[in-house]
């Protein structure tokens, strides 16, 4: 493997990260509370297959980037086999366990604030959701529904975090965060969601951002090829660094929104379409969902300019941990847990790599590729395999997307000269 050469813009923050090892402790203190539940609260809700797998992936992503990550789930046998030892670090997703986890995390974040730090809380849910007769949304815990009222009274209002990032992958999750009211259907729905979001109670908490799947119950999408919900797979890919359009090591809400839009734009089969609502905290619309420069315990894969097309990373367990359609001109850095061996895969070829330690950088330009053939079957499999991530994501798509919304984009990519 050849050493990193020249100075693509994506290397700027990697160089700064490497040079800051002896600096003072960061002021940003991050925590995550992840809830994943395959079962619903109503007999008509068929058990999900991969909500617990999504929760396990969120756990692996955030446990390498936070001071503490709490995971509430009952992992099925397949998920426990893929994640040895993780079951021992989980608690059942009950109301009592959720209340105790929030109490402990709020106490720690209050201590951080007293020291002058800025604590951040990720609240993640994957599983069943529903909208009740009165229009109030709820998600399913093992011992009953956790409603929108519960979310505001138990999670948001008493939080001691400086910022709260809500990530919810559940049916009708828009109504879990926002007040009652019928949403229109068909293509107008997404724009209506964006308009309604600014008028609901979330505006009372300007430090809270929300990443929501607004998909209706009958349209929940799980894909066996990736053992994941499609929405969570896209969010996890984005937060691994694939959405970092300006190569600053941070993923902001606008970058995530554009990344998800690009990933789904080519899907023509209505069964595969996602409808989402992504709203940054009003207090700071440029707040980062993740910052890979926060001394995260990660390894970094550099996908250099010149490498293009639909790419994904699988770990040694066969789990697809990140996916993107890369523009040729841009460099991308993916932050991944360093303990696993990995394969970088594209159309008909693959290259293996691993990180020697946390903080190590692997240059994708130096990987050795070999032929590989992967297969999927079934009409829905074909729709997802062939059309998801079929649109390249990068500055061109992002700038056009932001212009179509009339919103301010992230700061432009810098081109530093890191040559000797």
GROMACS .gro file of C-alpha atoms in nm:
model
  420
    1UNK     CA    1   0.000   0.000   0.000
    2UNK     CA    2   0.154   0.324  -0.108
    3UNK     CA    3   0.170   0.628   0.124
    4UNK     CA    4  -0.072   0.918   0.099
    5UNK     CA    5   0.040   1.159  -0.170
    6UNK     CA    6  -0.020   1.522  -0.262
    7UNK     CA    7  -0.297   1.712  -0.093
    8UNK     CA    8  -0.660   1.648  -0.182
    9UNK     CA    9  -0.892   1.872   0.019
   10UNK     CA   10  -1.022   1.574   0.217
   11UNK     CA   11  -0.675   1.537   0.374
   12UNK     CA   12  -0.686   1.877   0.542
   13UNK     CA   13  -0.885   1.773   0.843
   14UNK     CA   14  -0.701   1.438   0.855
   15UNK     CA   15  -0.374   1.629   0.882
   16UNK     CA   16  -0.515   1.858   1.147
   17UNK     CA   17  -0.648   1.559   1.340
   18UNK     CA   18  -0.310   1.387   1.334
   19UNK     CA   19  -0.139   1.704   1.452
   20UNK     CA   20  -0.378   1.769   1.740
   21UNK     CA   21  -0.314   1.456   1.942
   22UNK     CA   22  -0.147   1.650   2.221
   23UNK     CA   23  -0.401   1.934   2.229
   24UNK     CA   24  -0.645   2.003   2.511
   25UNK     CA   25  -0.949   1.781   2.555
   26UNK     CA   26  -1.235   1.870   2.319
   27UNK     CA   27  -1.521   2.074   2.461
   28UNK     CA   28  -1.783   1.870   2.274
   29UNK     CA   29  -1.897   1.569   2.478
   30UNK     CA   30  -2.124   1.330   2.287
   31UNK     CA   31  -2.363   1.064   2.418
   32UNK     CA   32  -2.603   0.827   2.239
   33UNK     CA   33  -2.919   0.649   2.346
   34UNK     CA   34  -3.023   0.387   2.091
   35UNK     CA   35  -3.352   0.197   2.104
   36UNK     CA   36  -3.419  -0.086   1.860
   37UNK     CA   37  -3.727  -0.308   1.879
   38UNK     CA   38  -3.844  -0.562   1.621
   39UNK     CA   39  -4.188  -0.610   1.775
   40UNK     CA   40  -4.493  -0.385   1.764
   41UNK     CA   41  -4.762  -0.309   2.018
   42UNK     CA   42  -5.050  -0.424   1.796
   43UNK     CA   43  -5.125  -0.773   1.659
   44UNK     CA   44  -5.147  -0.639   1.301
   45UNK     CA   45  -4.787  -0.519   1.315
   46UNK     CA   46  -4.575  -0.802   1.182
   47UNK     CA   47  -4.236  -0.833   1.352
   48UNK     CA   48  -3.953  -0.653   1.177
   49UNK     CA   49  -3.643  -0.848   1.079
   50UNK     CA   50  -3.368  -0.590   1.097
   51UNK     CA   51  -3.458  -0.314   1.343
   52UNK     CA   52  -3.222  -0.478   1.594
   53UNK     CA   53  -2.952  -0.503   1.325
   54UNK     CA   54  -2.991  -0.131   1.254
   55UNK     CA   55  -2.965  -0.059   1.625
   56UNK     CA   56  -2.645  -0.265   1.643
   57UNK     CA   57  -2.498  -0.066   1.352
   58UNK     CA   58  -2.592   0.264   1.517
   59UNK     CA   59  -2.428   0.135   1.835
   60UNK     CA   60  -2.105   0.056   1.653
   61UNK     CA   61  -2.105   0.392   1.475
   62UNK     CA   62  -2.168   0.600   1.787
   63UNK     CA   63  -1.973   0.399   2.043
   64UNK     CA   64  -1.654   0.494   1.856
   65UNK     CA   65  -1.751   0.863   1.864
   66UNK     CA   66  -1.909   0.919   2.206
   67UNK     CA   67  -1.826   0.921   2.574
   68UNK     CA   68  -2.108   0.673   2.639
   69UNK     CA   69  -2.358   0.486   2.424
   70UNK     CA   70  -2.660   0.312   2.579
   71UNK     CA   71  -2.832   0.042   2.373
   72UNK     CA   72  -3.184  -0.077   2.455
   73UNK     CA   73  -3.281  -0.383   2.251
   74UNK     CA   74  -3.344  -0.756   2.253
   75UNK     CA   75  -3.122  -0.891   1.978
   76UNK     CA   76  -3.244  -1.195   1.786
   77UNK     CA   77  -3.024  -1.500   1.742
   78UNK     CA   78  -2.888  -1.396   1.402
   79UNK     CA   79  -2.795  -1.049   1.524
   80UNK     CA   80  -2.624  -1.188   1.834
   81UNK     CA   81  -2.421  -1.421   1.613
   82UNK     CA   82  -2.310  -1.129   1.395
   83UNK     CA   83  -2.227  -0.908   1.695
   84UNK     CA   84  -2.067  -1.137   1.957
   85UNK     CA   85  -2.078  -0.992   2.308
   86UNK     CA   86  -2.313  -0.708   2.220
   87UNK     CA   87  -2.615  -0.867   2.388
   88UNK     CA   88  -2.435  -0.841   2.723
   89UNK     CA   89  -2.416  -0.463   2.675
   90UNK     CA   90  -2.786  -0.419   2.599
   91UNK     CA   91  -3.091  -0.367   2.820
   92UNK     CA   92  -3.452  -0.446   2.726
   93UNK     CA   93  -3.631  -0.156   2.553
   94UNK     CA   94  -3.884  -0.088   2.827
   95UNK     CA   95  -4.016   0.238   2.969
   96UNK     CA   96  -3.829   0.180   3.295
   97UNK     CA   97  -3.498   0.113   3.117
   98UNK     CA   98  -3.545   0.422   2.899
   99UNK     CA   99  -3.622   0.640   3.200
  100UNK     CA  100  -3.314   0.516   3.387
  101UNK     CA  101  -3.087   0.562   3.084
  102UNK     CA  102  -3.207   0.921   3.041
  103UNK     CA  103  -3.151   0.990   3.412
  104UNK     CA  104  -2.793   0.867   3.394
  105UNK     CA  105  -2.709   1.048   3.071
  106UNK     CA  106  -2.865   1.376   3.187
  107UNK     CA  107  -2.659   1.358   3.507
  108UNK     CA  108  -2.339   1.311   3.308
  109UNK     CA  109  -2.425   1.590   3.065
  110UNK     CA  110  -2.504   1.826   3.354
  111UNK     CA  111  -2.155   1.757   3.490
  112UNK     CA  112  -2.009   1.832   3.146
  113UNK     CA  113  -2.189   2.166   3.136
  114UNK     CA  114  -2.064   2.251   3.483
  115UNK     CA  115  -1.708   2.202   3.350
  116UNK     CA  116  -1.777   2.430   3.057
  117UNK     CA  117  -1.814   2.153   2.799
  118UNK     CA  118  -2.094   2.133   2.542
  119UNK     CA  119  -2.275   1.795   2.565
  120UNK     CA  120  -2.460   1.649   2.268
  121UNK     CA  121  -2.722   1.373   2.283
  122UNK     CA  122  -2.816   1.139   1.998
  123UNK     CA  123  -3.159   0.982   2.051
  124UNK     CA  124  -3.205   0.700   1.798
  125UNK     CA  125  -3.506   0.474   1.749
  126UNK     CA  126  -3.553   0.195   1.494
  127UNK     CA  127  -3.865  -0.017   1.496
  128UNK     CA  128  -4.241   0.005   1.465
  129UNK     CA  129  -4.431   0.333   1.475
  130UNK     CA  130  -4.795   0.424   1.441
  131UNK     CA  131  -5.033   0.717   1.446
  132UNK     CA  132  -5.325   0.696   1.688
  133UNK     CA  133  -5.686   0.802   1.627
  134UNK     CA  134  -5.612   1.152   1.758
  135UNK     CA  135  -5.317   1.187   1.522
  136UNK     CA  136  -5.044   1.150   1.787
  137UNK     CA  137  -4.751   0.942   1.680
  138UNK     CA  138  -4.589   0.673   1.892
  139UNK     CA  139  -4.313   0.413   1.870
  140UNK     CA  140  -4.319   0.065   2.017
  141UNK     CA  141  -4.132  -0.041   2.330
  142UNK     CA  142  -4.154  -0.391   2.472
  143UNK     CA  143  -4.411  -0.288   2.731
  144UNK     CA  144  -4.621  -0.050   2.526
  145UNK     CA  145  -4.627   0.264   2.319
  146UNK     CA  146  -4.392   0.559   2.375
  147UNK     CA  147  -4.586   0.857   2.247
  148UNK     CA  148  -4.502   1.198   2.115
  149UNK     CA  149  -4.611   1.340   2.451
  150UNK     CA  150  -4.363   1.105   2.619
  151UNK     CA  151  -4.088   1.216   2.381
  152UNK     CA  152  -4.129   1.582   2.472
  153UNK     CA  153  -4.193   1.534   2.844
  154UNK     CA  154  -3.929   1.269   2.913
  155UNK     CA  155  -3.658   1.320   2.649
  156UNK     CA  156  -3.657   1.670   2.503
  157UNK     CA  157  -3.785   1.905   2.774
  158UNK     CA  158  -3.569   1.775   3.064
  159UNK     CA  159  -3.255   1.717   2.855
  160UNK     CA  160  -2.936   1.879   2.984
  161UNK     CA  161  -2.774   1.850   2.639
  162UNK     CA  162  -2.666   2.160   2.450
  163UNK     CA  163  -2.791   1.992   2.132
  164UNK     CA  164  -3.020   1.692   2.078
  165UNK     CA  165  -3.019   1.500   1.750
  166UNK     CA  166  -3.328   1.283   1.698
  167UNK     CA  167  -3.295   1.000   1.445
  168UNK     CA  168  -3.613   0.795   1.405
  169UNK     CA  169  -3.663   0.515   1.152
  170UNK     CA  170  -4.021   0.405   1.208
  171UNK     CA  171  -4.354   0.413   1.028
  172UNK     CA  172  -4.524   0.753   1.057
  173UNK     CA  173  -4.232   0.889   1.257
  174UNK     CA  174  -4.314   1.244   1.148
  175UNK     CA  175  -4.605   1.233   1.392
  176UNK     CA  176  -4.381   1.103   1.670
  177UNK     CA  177  -4.202   1.439   1.669
  178UNK     CA  178  -4.466   1.674   1.528
  179UNK     CA  179  -4.826   1.752   1.619
  180UNK     CA  180  -5.140   1.600   1.475
  181UNK     CA  181  -5.277   1.684   1.133
  182UNK     CA  182  -5.330   1.497   0.810
  183UNK     CA  183  -5.047   1.507   0.560
  184UNK     CA  184  -5.118   1.505   0.187
  185UNK     CA  185  -5.004   1.203  -0.011
  186UNK     CA  186  -4.806   1.158  -0.331
  187UNK     CA  187  -4.516   1.387  -0.431
  188UNK     CA  188  -4.650   1.693  -0.245
  189UNK     CA  189  -4.601   1.518   0.088
  190UNK     CA  190  -4.233   1.590   0.136
  191UNK     CA  191  -4.272   1.964   0.075
  192UNK     CA  192  -4.574   1.974   0.303
  193UNK     CA  193  -4.375   1.807   0.578
  194UNK     CA  194  -4.103   2.069   0.548
  195UNK     CA  195  -4.361   2.347   0.572
  196UNK     CA  196  -4.540   2.197   0.868
  197UNK     CA  197  -4.222   2.120   1.060
  198UNK     CA  198  -4.148   2.490   1.114
  199UNK     CA  199  -4.490   2.551   1.274
  200UNK     CA  200  -4.497   2.268   1.527
  201UNK     CA  201  -4.379   2.244   1.885
  202UNK     CA  202  -4.027   2.148   1.781
  203UNK     CA  203  -3.968   2.520   1.739
  204UNK     CA  204  -3.996   2.556   2.116
  205UNK     CA  205  -3.667   2.366   2.142
  206UNK     CA  206  -3.425   2.537   1.901
  207UNK     CA  207  -3.141   2.309   2.013
  208UNK     CA  208  -3.316   1.999   1.875
  209UNK     CA  209  -3.273   1.863   1.522
  210UNK     CA  210  -3.468   1.576   1.368
  211UNK     CA  211  -3.394   1.312   1.104
  212UNK     CA  212  -3.718   1.125   1.037
  213UNK     CA  213  -3.855   0.865   0.803
  214UNK     CA  214  -4.207   0.985   0.717
  215UNK     CA  215  -4.293   0.666   0.532
  216UNK     CA  216  -4.637   0.524   0.595
  217UNK     CA  217  -4.673   0.190   0.771
  218UNK     CA  218  -4.747  -0.019   0.464
  219UNK     CA  219  -4.434   0.115   0.296
  220UNK     CA  220  -4.167   0.021   0.551
  221UNK     CA  221  -3.858  -0.093   0.364
  222UNK     CA  222  -3.618  -0.358   0.486
  223UNK     CA  223  -3.366  -0.512   0.249
  224UNK     CA  224  -3.222  -0.857   0.316
  225UNK     CA  225  -2.912  -0.793   0.103
  226UNK     CA  226  -2.791  -0.538   0.358
  227UNK     CA  227  -2.974  -0.675   0.668
  228UNK     CA  228  -3.106  -0.326   0.729
  229UNK     CA  229  -3.384  -0.079   0.685
  230UNK     CA  230  -3.313   0.124   0.372
  231UNK     CA  231  -3.347   0.460   0.548
  232UNK     CA  232  -3.115   0.364   0.835
  233UNK     CA  233  -2.861   0.227   0.586
  234UNK     CA  234  -2.855   0.559   0.406
  235UNK     CA  235  -2.827   0.760   0.728
  236UNK     CA  236  -2.550   0.538   0.860
  237UNK     CA  237  -2.363   0.566   0.530
  238UNK     CA  238  -2.396   0.944   0.536
  239UNK     CA  239  -2.277   0.970   0.896
  240UNK     CA  240  -1.976   0.752   0.816
  241UNK     CA  241  -1.855   1.044   0.602
  242UNK     CA  242  -2.011   0.968   0.263
  243UNK     CA  243  -2.225   1.286   0.285
  244UNK     CA  244  -1.931   1.518   0.367
  245UNK     CA  245  -1.956   1.719   0.047
  246UNK     CA  246  -1.706   1.994   0.137
  247UNK     CA  247  -1.443   1.759   0.286
  248UNK     CA  248  -1.423   1.926   0.627
  249UNK     CA  249  -1.472   1.607   0.830
  250UNK     CA  250  -1.821   1.714   0.941
  251UNK     CA  251  -2.165   1.603   0.822
  252UNK     CA  252  -2.428   1.875   0.855
  253UNK     CA  253  -2.803   1.832   0.820
  254UNK     CA  254  -2.810   1.982   0.470
  255UNK     CA  255  -2.543   1.737   0.354
  256UNK     CA  256  -2.737   1.443   0.499
  257UNK     CA  257  -3.058   1.566   0.336
  258UNK     CA  258  -2.896   1.600  -0.006
  259UNK     CA  259  -2.720   1.264   0.028
  260UNK     CA  260  -3.048   1.082   0.102
  261UNK     CA  261  -3.218   1.265  -0.185
  262UNK     CA  262  -2.944   1.155  -0.427
  263UNK     CA  263  -2.950   0.798  -0.298
  264UNK     CA  264  -3.323   0.767  -0.368
  265UNK     CA  265  -3.358   0.980  -0.679
  266UNK     CA  266  -3.315   0.694  -0.923
  267UNK     CA  267  -3.571   0.462  -0.759
  268UNK     CA  268  -3.869   0.435  -0.991
  269UNK     CA  269  -4.050   0.145  -0.820
  270UNK     CA  270  -4.298   0.307  -0.579
  271UNK     CA  271  -4.234   0.028  -0.330
  272UNK     CA  272  -3.876   0.141  -0.292
  273UNK     CA  273  -3.932   0.514  -0.249
  274UNK     CA  274  -3.862   0.680   0.083
  275UNK     CA  275  -4.015   0.997   0.218
  276UNK     CA  276  -3.808   1.171   0.482
  277UNK     CA  277  -3.802   1.488   0.689
  278UNK     CA  278  -3.466   1.631   0.796
  279UNK     CA  279  -3.466   1.949   1.005
  280UNK     CA  280  -3.154   2.104   1.162
  281UNK     CA  281  -3.162   2.272   1.504
  282UNK     CA  282  -3.298   2.625   1.464
  283UNK     CA  283  -3.030   2.747   1.705
  284UNK     CA  284  -2.754   2.651   1.460
  285UNK     CA  285  -2.861   2.522   1.121
  286UNK     CA  286  -2.495   2.444   1.046
  287UNK     CA  287  -2.463   2.219   1.352
  288UNK     CA  288  -2.276   1.898   1.267
  289UNK     CA  289  -2.447   1.567   1.315
  290UNK     CA  290  -2.102   1.409   1.333
  291UNK     CA  291  -1.752   1.553   1.339
  292UNK     CA  292  -1.484   1.299   1.259
  293UNK     CA  293  -1.222   1.538   1.392
  294UNK     CA  294  -1.351   1.497   1.748
  295UNK     CA  295  -1.073   1.248   1.831
  296UNK     CA  296  -1.305   0.965   1.739
  297UNK     CA  297  -1.172   0.612   1.781
  298UNK     CA  298  -1.189   0.544   1.409
  299UNK     CA  299  -0.987   0.433   1.112
  300UNK     CA  300  -1.014   0.642   0.795
  301UNK     CA  301  -1.054   0.519   0.438
  302UNK     CA  302  -0.961   0.780   0.177
  303UNK     CA  303  -1.147   0.741  -0.152
  304UNK     CA  304  -0.941   0.969  -0.377
  305UNK     CA  305  -1.036   1.173  -0.680
  306UNK     CA  306  -1.039   0.950  -0.986
  307UNK     CA  307  -1.227   0.669  -0.813
  308UNK     CA  308  -1.593   0.687  -0.913
  309UNK     CA  309  -1.925   0.505  -0.926
  310UNK     CA  310  -2.134   0.313  -0.679
  311UNK     CA  311  -1.913   0.186  -0.399
  312UNK     CA  312  -1.979   0.015  -0.069
  313UNK     CA  313  -1.777  -0.112   0.224
  314UNK     CA  314  -1.844  -0.453   0.380
  315UNK     CA  315  -1.680  -0.573   0.696
  316UNK     CA  316  -1.545  -0.922   0.765
  317UNK     CA  317  -1.891  -1.031   0.885
  318UNK     CA  318  -2.039  -0.955   0.544
  319UNK     CA  319  -2.226  -0.648   0.673
  320UNK     CA  320  -2.249  -0.350   0.438
  321UNK     CA  321  -2.147  -0.061   0.665
  322UNK     CA  322  -2.132   0.230   0.418
  323UNK     CA  323  -2.245   0.297   0.061
  324UNK     CA  324  -2.229   0.588  -0.181
  325UNK     CA  325  -2.219   0.683  -0.548
  326UNK     CA  326  -1.901   0.884  -0.576
  327UNK     CA  327  -1.833   1.164  -0.820
  328UNK     CA  328  -1.498   1.123  -0.993
  329UNK     CA  329  -1.366   1.469  -0.904
  330UNK     CA  330  -1.421   1.464  -0.528
  331UNK     CA  331  -1.228   1.296  -0.248
  332UNK     CA  332  -1.423   1.124   0.030
  333UNK     CA  333  -1.309   1.005   0.371
  334UNK     CA  334  -1.504   0.734   0.552
  335UNK     CA  335  -1.460   0.689   0.928
  336UNK     CA  336  -1.495   0.323   1.032
  337UNK     CA  337  -1.437   0.123   1.352
  338UNK     CA  338  -1.078  -0.004   1.328
  339UNK     CA  339  -1.131  -0.351   1.477
  340UNK     CA  340  -1.275  -0.514   1.163
  341UNK     CA  341  -1.124  -0.620   0.835
  342UNK     CA  342  -1.305  -0.467   0.536
  343UNK     CA  343  -1.374  -0.500   0.165
  344UNK     CA  344  -1.425  -0.200  -0.062
  345UNK     CA  345  -1.659  -0.317  -0.338
  346UNK     CA  346  -1.788  -0.179  -0.665
  347UNK     CA  347  -1.940  -0.318  -0.980
  348UNK     CA  348  -1.781  -0.660  -1.023
  349UNK     CA  349  -1.464  -0.593  -0.821
  350UNK     CA  350  -1.340  -0.571  -0.465
  351UNK     CA  351  -1.033  -0.480  -0.259
  352UNK     CA  352  -0.959  -0.580   0.098
  353UNK     CA  353  -0.811  -0.352   0.364
  354UNK     CA  354  -0.777  -0.310   0.738
  355UNK     CA  355  -0.662  -0.043   0.981
  356UNK     CA  356  -0.345  -0.100   1.182
  357UNK     CA  357  -0.484   0.108   1.469
  358UNK     CA  358  -0.733   0.378   1.556
  359UNK     CA  359  -0.644   0.693   1.366
  360UNK     CA  360  -0.481   0.504   1.078
  361UNK     CA  361  -0.554   0.617   0.722
  362UNK     CA  362  -0.586   0.374   0.431
  363UNK     CA  363  -0.539   0.529   0.086
  364UNK     CA  364  -0.790   0.376  -0.155
  365UNK     CA  365  -0.561   0.462  -0.447
  366UNK     CA  366  -0.317   0.196  -0.329
  367UNK     CA  367  -0.563  -0.094  -0.287
  368UNK     CA  368  -0.532  -0.408  -0.498
  369UNK     CA  369  -0.858  -0.488  -0.677
  370UNK     CA  370  -0.982  -0.827  -0.791
  371UNK     CA  371  -1.287  -0.945  -0.980
  372UNK     CA  372  -1.597  -1.029  -0.781
  373UNK     CA  373  -1.953  -1.118  -0.878
  374UNK     CA  374  -2.244  -1.044  -0.648
  375UNK     CA  375  -2.605  -1.146  -0.712
  376UNK     CA  376  -2.948  -1.043  -0.587
  377UNK     CA  377  -3.287  -1.182  -0.682
  378UNK     CA  378  -3.650  -1.075  -0.696
  379UNK     CA  379  -3.823  -0.765  -0.836
  380UNK     CA  380  -3.782  -0.557  -0.520
  381UNK     CA  381  -3.423  -0.671  -0.485
  382UNK     CA  382  -3.363  -0.557  -0.843
  383UNK     CA  383  -3.524  -0.218  -0.779
  384UNK     CA  384  -3.307  -0.155  -0.475
  385UNK     CA  385  -2.990  -0.310  -0.614
  386UNK     CA  386  -3.002  -0.130  -0.946
  387UNK     CA  387  -3.154   0.208  -0.857
  388UNK     CA  388  -3.054   0.298  -0.502
  389UNK     CA  389  -2.737   0.511  -0.510
  390UNK     CA  390  -2.764   0.528  -0.889
  391UNK     CA  391  -2.720   0.908  -0.890
  392UNK     CA  392  -2.369   1.043  -0.816
  393UNK     CA  393  -2.347   1.254  -0.501
  394UNK     CA  394  -2.102   1.540  -0.473
  395UNK     CA  395  -2.076   1.919  -0.502
  396UNK     CA  396  -2.273   1.932  -0.827
  397UNK     CA  397  -2.575   1.746  -0.690
  398UNK     CA  398  -2.552   1.914  -0.351
  399UNK     CA  399  -2.534   2.270  -0.485
  400UNK     CA  400  -2.826   2.207  -0.720
  401UNK     CA  401  -3.028   2.050  -0.441
  402UNK     CA  402  -2.969   2.341  -0.204
  403UNK     CA  403  -3.048   2.593  -0.478
  404UNK     CA  404  -3.379   2.415  -0.545
  405UNK     CA  405  -3.468   2.460  -0.177
  406UNK     CA  406  -3.345   2.819  -0.163
  407UNK     CA  407  -3.125   2.732   0.137
  408UNK     CA  408  -2.769   2.826   0.230
  409UNK     CA  409  -2.514   2.552   0.150
  410UNK     CA  410  -2.221   2.448   0.364
  411UNK     CA  411  -1.894   2.638   0.337
  412UNK     CA  412  -1.717   2.567   0.008
  413UNK     CA  413  -1.448   2.302  -0.011
  414UNK     CA  414  -1.102   2.433   0.056
  415UNK     CA  415  -0.797   2.332  -0.148
  416UNK     CA  416  -0.505   2.340   0.095
  417UNK     CA  417  -0.149   2.281  -0.011
  418UNK     CA  418  -0.008   2.016   0.220
  419UNK     CA  419   0.293   1.938   0.007
  420UNK     CA  420   0.637   1.966   0.173
   0.00000   0.00000   0.00000
